[in-house]
Short mmCIF file of C-alpha atoms (C1' of nucleotides) in Angstrom, two decimals:
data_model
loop_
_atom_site.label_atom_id
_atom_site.label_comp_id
_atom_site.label_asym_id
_atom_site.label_seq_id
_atom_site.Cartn_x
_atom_site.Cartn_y
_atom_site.Cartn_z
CA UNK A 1 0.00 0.00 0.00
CA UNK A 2 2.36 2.64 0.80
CA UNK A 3 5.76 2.74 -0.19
CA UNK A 4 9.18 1.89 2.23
CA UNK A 5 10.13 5.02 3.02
CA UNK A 6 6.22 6.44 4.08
CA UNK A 7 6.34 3.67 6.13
CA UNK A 8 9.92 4.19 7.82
CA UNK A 9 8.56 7.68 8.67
CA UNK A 10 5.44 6.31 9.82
CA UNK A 11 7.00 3.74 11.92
CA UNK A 12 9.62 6.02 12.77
CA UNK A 13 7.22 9.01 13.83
CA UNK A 14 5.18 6.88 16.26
CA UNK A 15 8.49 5.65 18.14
CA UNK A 16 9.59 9.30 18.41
CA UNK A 17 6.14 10.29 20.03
CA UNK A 18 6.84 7.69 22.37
CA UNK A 19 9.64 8.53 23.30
CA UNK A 20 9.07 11.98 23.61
CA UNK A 21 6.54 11.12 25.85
CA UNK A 22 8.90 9.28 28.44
CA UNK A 23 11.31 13.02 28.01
CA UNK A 24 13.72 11.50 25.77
CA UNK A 25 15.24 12.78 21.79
CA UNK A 26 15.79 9.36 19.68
CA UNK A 27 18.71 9.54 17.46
CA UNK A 28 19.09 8.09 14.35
CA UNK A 29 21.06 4.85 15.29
CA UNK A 30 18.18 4.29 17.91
CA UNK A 31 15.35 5.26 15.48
CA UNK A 32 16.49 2.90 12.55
CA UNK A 33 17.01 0.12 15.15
CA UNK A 34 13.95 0.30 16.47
CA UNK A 35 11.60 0.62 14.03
CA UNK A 36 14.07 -1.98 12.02
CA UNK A 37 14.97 -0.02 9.19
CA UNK A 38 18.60 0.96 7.28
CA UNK A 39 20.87 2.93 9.50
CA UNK A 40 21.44 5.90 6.43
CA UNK A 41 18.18 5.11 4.73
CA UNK A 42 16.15 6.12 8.00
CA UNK A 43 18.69 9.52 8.60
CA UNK A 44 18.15 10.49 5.31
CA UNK A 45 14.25 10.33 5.66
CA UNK A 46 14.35 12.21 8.90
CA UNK A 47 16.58 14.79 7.62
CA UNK A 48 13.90 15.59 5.30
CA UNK A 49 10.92 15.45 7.40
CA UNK A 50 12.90 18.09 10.07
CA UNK A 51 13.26 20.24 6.66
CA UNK A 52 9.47 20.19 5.85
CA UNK A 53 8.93 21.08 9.83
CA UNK A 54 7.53 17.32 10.85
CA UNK A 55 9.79 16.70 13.37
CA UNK A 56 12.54 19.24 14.93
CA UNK A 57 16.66 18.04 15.80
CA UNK A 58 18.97 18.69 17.80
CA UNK A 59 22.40 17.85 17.01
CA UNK A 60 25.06 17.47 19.38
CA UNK A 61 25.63 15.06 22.86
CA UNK A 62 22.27 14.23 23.87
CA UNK A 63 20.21 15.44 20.70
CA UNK A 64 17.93 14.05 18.12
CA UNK A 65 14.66 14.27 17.13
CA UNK A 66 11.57 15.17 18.90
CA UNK A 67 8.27 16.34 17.92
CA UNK A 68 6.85 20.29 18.31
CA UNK A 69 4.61 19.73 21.07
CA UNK A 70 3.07 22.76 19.85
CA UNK A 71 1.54 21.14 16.82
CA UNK A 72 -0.19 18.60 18.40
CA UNK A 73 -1.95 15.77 16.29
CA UNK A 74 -0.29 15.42 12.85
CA UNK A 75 -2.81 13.24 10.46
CA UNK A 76 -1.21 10.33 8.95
CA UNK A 77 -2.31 12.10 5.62
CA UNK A 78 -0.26 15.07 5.89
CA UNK A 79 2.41 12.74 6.45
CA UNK A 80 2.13 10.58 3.82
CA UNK A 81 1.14 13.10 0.98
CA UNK A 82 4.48 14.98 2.22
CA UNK A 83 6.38 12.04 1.53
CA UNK A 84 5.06 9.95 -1.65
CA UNK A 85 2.25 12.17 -2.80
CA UNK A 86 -1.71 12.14 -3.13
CA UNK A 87 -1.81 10.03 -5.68
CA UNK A 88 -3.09 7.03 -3.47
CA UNK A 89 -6.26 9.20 -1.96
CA UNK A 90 -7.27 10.89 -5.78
CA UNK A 91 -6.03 8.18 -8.58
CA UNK A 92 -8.42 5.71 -10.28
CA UNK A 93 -8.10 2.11 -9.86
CA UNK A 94 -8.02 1.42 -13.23
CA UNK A 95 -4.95 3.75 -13.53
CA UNK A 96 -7.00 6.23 -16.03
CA UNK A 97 -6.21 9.85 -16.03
CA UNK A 98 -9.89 11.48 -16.44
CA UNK A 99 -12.29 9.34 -14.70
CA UNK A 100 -14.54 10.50 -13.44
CA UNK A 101 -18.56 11.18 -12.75
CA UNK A 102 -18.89 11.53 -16.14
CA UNK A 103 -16.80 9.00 -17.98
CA UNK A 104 -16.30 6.21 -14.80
CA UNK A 105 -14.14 3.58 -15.54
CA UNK A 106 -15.42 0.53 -14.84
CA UNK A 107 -14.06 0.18 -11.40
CA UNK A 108 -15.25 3.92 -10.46
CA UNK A 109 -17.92 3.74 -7.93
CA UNK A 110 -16.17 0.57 -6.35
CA UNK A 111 -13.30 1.63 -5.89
CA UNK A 112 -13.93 5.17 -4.81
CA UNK A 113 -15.70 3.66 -1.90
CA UNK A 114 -12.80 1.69 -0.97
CA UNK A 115 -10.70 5.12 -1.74
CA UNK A 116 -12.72 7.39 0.42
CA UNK A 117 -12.36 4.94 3.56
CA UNK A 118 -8.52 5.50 3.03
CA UNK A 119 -8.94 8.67 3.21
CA UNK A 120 -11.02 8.66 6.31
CA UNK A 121 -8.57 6.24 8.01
CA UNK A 122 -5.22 8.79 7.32
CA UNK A 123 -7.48 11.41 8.27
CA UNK A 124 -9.00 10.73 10.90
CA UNK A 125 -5.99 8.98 12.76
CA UNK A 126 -2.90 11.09 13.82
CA UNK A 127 1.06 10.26 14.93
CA UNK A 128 -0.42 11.03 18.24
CA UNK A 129 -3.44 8.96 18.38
CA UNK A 130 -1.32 6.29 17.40
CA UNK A 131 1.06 6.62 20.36
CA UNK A 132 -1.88 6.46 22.48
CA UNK A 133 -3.52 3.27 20.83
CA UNK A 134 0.15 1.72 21.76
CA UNK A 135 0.39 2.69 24.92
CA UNK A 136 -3.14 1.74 25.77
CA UNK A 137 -2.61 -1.75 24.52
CA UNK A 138 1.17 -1.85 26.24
CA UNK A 139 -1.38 -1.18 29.37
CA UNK A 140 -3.85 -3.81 28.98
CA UNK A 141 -1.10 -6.83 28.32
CA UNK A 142 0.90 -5.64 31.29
CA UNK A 143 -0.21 -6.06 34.81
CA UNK A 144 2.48 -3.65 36.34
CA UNK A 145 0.76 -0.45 35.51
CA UNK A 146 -3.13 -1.91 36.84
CA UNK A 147 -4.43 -1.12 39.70
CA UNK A 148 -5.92 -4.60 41.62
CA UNK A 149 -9.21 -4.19 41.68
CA UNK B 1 -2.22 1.54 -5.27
CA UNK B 2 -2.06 -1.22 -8.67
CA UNK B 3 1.33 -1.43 -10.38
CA UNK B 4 1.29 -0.06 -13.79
CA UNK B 5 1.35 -3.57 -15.66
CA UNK B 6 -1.45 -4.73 -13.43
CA UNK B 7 -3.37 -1.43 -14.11
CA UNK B 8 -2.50 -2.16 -18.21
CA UNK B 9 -3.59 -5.77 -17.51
CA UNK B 10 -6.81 -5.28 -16.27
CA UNK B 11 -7.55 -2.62 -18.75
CA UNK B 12 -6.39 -4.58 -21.82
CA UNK B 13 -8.62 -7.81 -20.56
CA UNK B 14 -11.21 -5.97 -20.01
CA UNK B 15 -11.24 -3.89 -23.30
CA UNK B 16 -10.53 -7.94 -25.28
CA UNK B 17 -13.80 -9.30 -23.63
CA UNK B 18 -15.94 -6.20 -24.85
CA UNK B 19 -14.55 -7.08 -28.02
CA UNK B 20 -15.18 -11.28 -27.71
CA UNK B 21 -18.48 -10.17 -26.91
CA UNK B 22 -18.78 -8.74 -30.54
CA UNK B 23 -16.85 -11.83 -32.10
CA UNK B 24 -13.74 -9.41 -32.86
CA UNK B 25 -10.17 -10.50 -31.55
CA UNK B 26 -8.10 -7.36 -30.78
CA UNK B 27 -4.33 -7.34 -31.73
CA UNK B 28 -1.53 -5.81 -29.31
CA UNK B 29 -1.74 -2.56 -31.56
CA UNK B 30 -5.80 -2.19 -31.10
CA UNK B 31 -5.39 -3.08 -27.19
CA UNK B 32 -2.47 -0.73 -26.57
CA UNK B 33 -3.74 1.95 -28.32
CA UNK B 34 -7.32 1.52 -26.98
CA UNK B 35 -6.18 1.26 -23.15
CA UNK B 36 -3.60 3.91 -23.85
CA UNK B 37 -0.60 2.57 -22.98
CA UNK B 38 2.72 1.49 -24.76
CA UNK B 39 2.74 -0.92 -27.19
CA UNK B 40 5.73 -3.58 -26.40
CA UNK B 41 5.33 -3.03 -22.73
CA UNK B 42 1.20 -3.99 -23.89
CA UNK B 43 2.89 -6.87 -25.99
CA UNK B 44 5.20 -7.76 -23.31
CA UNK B 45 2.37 -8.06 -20.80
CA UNK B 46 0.08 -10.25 -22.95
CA UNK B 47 2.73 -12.71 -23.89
CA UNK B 48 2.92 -13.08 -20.09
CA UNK B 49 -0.64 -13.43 -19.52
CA UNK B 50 -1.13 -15.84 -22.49
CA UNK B 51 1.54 -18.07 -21.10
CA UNK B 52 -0.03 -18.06 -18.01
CA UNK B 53 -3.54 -18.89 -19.44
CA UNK B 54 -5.20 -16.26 -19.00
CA UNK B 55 -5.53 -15.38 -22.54
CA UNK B 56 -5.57 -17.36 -25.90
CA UNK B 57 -3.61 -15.87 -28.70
CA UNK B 58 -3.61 -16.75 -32.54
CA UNK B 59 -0.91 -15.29 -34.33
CA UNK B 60 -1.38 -14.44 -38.04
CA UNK B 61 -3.74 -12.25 -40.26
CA UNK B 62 -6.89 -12.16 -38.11
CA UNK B 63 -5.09 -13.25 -34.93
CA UNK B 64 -5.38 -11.46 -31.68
CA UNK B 65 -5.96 -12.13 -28.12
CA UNK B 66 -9.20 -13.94 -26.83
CA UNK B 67 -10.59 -15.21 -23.68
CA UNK B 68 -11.46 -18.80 -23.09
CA UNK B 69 -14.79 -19.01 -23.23
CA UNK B 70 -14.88 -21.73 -20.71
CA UNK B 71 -12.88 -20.38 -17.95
CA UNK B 72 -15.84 -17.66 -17.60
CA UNK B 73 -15.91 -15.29 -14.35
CA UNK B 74 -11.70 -14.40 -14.40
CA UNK B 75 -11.79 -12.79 -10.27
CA UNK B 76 -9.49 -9.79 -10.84
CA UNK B 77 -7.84 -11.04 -7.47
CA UNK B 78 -6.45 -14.01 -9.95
CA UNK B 79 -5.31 -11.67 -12.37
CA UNK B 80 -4.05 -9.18 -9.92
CA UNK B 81 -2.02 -12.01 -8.08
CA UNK B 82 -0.20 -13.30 -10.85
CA UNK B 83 0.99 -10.26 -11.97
CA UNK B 84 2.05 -8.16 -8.64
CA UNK B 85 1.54 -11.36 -6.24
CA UNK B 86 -0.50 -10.78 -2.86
CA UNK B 87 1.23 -8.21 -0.70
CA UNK B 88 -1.52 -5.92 -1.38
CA UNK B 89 -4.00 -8.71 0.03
CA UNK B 90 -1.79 -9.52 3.32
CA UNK B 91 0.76 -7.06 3.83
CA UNK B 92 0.96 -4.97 7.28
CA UNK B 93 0.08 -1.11 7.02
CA UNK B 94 3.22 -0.39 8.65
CA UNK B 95 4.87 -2.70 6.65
CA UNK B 96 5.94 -5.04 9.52
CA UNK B 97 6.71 -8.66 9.04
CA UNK B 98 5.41 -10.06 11.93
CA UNK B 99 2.56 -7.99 13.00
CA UNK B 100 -1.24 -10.19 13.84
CA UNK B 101 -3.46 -9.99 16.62
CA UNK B 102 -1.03 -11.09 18.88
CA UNK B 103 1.40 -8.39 18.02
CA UNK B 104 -0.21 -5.93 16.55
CA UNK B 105 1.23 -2.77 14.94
CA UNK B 106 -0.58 0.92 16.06
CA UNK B 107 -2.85 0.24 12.85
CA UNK B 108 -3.55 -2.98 12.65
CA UNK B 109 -7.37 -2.80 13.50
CA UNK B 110 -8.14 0.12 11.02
CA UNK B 111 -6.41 -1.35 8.17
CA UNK B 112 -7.25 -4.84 8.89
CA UNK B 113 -10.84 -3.49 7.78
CA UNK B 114 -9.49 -1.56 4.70
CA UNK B 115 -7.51 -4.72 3.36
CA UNK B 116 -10.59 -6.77 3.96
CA UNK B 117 -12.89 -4.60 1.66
CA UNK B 118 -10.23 -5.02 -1.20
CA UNK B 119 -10.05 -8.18 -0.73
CA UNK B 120 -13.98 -8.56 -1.07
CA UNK B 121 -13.48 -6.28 -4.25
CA UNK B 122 -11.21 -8.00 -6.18
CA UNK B 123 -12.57 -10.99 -5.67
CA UNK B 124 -16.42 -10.26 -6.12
CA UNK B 125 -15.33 -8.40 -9.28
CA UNK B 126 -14.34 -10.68 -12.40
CA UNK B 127 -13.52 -9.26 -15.95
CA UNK B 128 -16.54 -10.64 -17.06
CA UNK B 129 -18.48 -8.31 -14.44
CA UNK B 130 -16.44 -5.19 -15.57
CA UNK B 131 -17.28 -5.87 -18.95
CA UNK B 132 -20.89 -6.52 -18.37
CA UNK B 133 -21.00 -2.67 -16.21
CA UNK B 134 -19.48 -1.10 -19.02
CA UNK B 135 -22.12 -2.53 -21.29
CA UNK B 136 -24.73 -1.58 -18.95
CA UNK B 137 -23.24 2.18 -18.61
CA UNK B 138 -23.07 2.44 -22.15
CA UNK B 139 -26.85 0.98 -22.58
CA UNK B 140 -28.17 3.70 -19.76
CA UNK B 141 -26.60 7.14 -21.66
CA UNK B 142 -27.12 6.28 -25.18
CA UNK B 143 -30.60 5.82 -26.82
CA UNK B 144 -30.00 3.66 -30.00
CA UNK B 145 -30.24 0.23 -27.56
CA UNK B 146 -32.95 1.58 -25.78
CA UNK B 147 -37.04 0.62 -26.50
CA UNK B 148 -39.10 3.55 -26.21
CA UNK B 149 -41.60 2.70 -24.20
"C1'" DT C 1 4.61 -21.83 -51.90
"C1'" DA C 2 5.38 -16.96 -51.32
"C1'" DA C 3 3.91 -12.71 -49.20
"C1'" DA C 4 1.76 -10.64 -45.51
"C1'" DT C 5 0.34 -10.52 -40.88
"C1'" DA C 6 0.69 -10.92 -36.03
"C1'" DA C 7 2.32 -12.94 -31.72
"C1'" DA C 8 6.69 -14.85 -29.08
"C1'" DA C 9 11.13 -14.30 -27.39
"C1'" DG C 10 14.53 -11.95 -25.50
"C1'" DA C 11 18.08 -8.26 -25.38
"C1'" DC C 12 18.55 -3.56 -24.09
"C1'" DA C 13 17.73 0.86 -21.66
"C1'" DA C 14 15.70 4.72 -18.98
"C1'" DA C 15 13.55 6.09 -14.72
"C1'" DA C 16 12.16 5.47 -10.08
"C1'" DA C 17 12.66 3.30 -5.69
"C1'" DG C 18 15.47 1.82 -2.24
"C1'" DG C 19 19.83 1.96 0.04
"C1'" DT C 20 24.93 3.22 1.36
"C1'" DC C 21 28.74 6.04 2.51
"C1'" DT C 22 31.79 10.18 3.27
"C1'" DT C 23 32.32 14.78 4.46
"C1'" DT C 24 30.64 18.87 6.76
"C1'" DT C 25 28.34 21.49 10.30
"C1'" DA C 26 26.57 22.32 14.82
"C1'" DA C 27 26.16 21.47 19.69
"C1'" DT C 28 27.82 19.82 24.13
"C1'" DA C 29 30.87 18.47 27.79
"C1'" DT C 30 35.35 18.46 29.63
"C1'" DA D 1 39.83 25.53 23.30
"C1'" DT D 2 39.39 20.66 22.30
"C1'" DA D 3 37.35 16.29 21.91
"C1'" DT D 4 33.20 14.12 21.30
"C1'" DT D 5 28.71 13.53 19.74
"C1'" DA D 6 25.11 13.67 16.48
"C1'" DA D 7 22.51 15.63 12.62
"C1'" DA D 8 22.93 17.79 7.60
"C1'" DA D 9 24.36 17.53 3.08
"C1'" DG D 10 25.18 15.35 -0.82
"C1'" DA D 11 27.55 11.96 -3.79
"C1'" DC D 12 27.08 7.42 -5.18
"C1'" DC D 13 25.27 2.74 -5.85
"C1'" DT D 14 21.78 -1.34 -6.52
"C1'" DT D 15 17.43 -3.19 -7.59
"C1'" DT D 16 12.95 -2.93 -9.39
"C1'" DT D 17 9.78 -0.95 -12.38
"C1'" DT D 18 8.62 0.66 -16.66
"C1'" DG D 19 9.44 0.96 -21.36
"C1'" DT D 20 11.76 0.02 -26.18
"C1'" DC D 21 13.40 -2.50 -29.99
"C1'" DT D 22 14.97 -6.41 -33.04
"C1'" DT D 23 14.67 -10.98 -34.40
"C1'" DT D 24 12.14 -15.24 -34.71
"C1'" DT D 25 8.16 -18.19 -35.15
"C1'" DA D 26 3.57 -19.29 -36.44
"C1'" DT D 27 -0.59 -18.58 -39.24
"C1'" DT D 28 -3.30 -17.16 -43.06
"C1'" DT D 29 -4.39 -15.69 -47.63
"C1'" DA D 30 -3.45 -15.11 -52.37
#
DNA sequence: TAAATAAAAGACAAAAAGGTCTTTTAATAT
DNA sequence: ATATTAAAAGACCTTTTTGTCTTTTATTTA
């Protein structure tokens, strides 16, 4: 569905959310170990996405990346648009270049269904909200943080 | 979110059973130009598929590709699979290898959903269905194959 | 049986995706 | 100030995808 590096920075964005949320800056080594992706591959993603403003750096002993808390909730679709393009939310299944309403290929009302749910998903979910779904679930396997009741 | 070949594939097959359906056989020149897409990569497509069953060829003056009649009801899924094989159909939305219930990755619900409905698409869907909407399209916005009534 | 037609086979090549490495710049700690 | 740490920049490489072309083989028609 989407393509190596969107997920890397996917992947990648998450981990640094939950880290920041413990006070901590991954660094690249960490990052790319983590989220198991290439060592250079993953730095040179990163270094992009602190260009475009997703994440900020520091560099230096005891930098790396972190997220502005300030601009809370990032949608998966900004993301992912920034990185590989919209073609995934707009493009025909059928690969046509005007289809449309008016001259549907014949995959058009099937597959925009299955389109616009995509584009629901990546909207509707955010970097944050996905940090939270983790660290709910972390909860609920793990007895250490549960109160007996 | 279809490779190009596949998206060539499933335009070509479809545009060669709206022509079975009128007892023509299309050539790679008619189906290229027709789908709109290069001819040898067309050519080199169809040789695949015909190889692979999927179509008939007979080469020679009045030759051109044909579906078996017999093998009616082609699920796109089929033709789909043996062209870009079945990541699309399993794969992780993070793109992790080892991500199920048991170890699920921050979107594994919400896509789990999303894969499912393309999954029910492409295999509800044949060519044969396809062809048979087009038809039907065609039938509701022009008048000549309609009864006045 | 020769000429024409059309697919099959396979070599070749450009572009995009995916990945690696070296050098430079900036920050920190000693 | 200097050594250390870590990101930034950018050159370079490999693989996959996408596309092109030439030669060969099979079929049909005249």
């Amino acid at each position: 569905m989407f393509k190596k590096d969107t997920e890397y920075a996917l992947r990648g964005m998450v981990y640094i959310q939950l880290q920041n949320l413990k006070e901590r800056r991954p660094g690249v080594a960490e990052i790319a170990h983590e989220i198991e992706a290439p060592y250079f591959f993953t730095a040179k993603i990163f270094q992009r996405l602190a260009k475009q403003g997703f994440v900020k750096s520091m560099k230096g002993k005891g930098g790396g990346f972190f997220i502005d808390p300030e601009k809370n909730d990032l949608p998966l679709k900004e993301l992912i648009i920034a990185i590989e393009g919209e073609e995934l939310f707009v493009g025909c299944g059928f690969g046509l270049k005007n289809c449309d309403e008016n001259n549907p290929c014949p995959l058009h009302h099937q597959y925009g269904m299955i389109r616009d749910q995509i584009n629901q998903l990546v909207a509707g979910e955010t970097i944050q909200s996905l940090a939270q779904n983790t660290l709910n679930k972390t909860l609920a396997f793990s007895r250490e943080n549960v109160e007996e009741r």
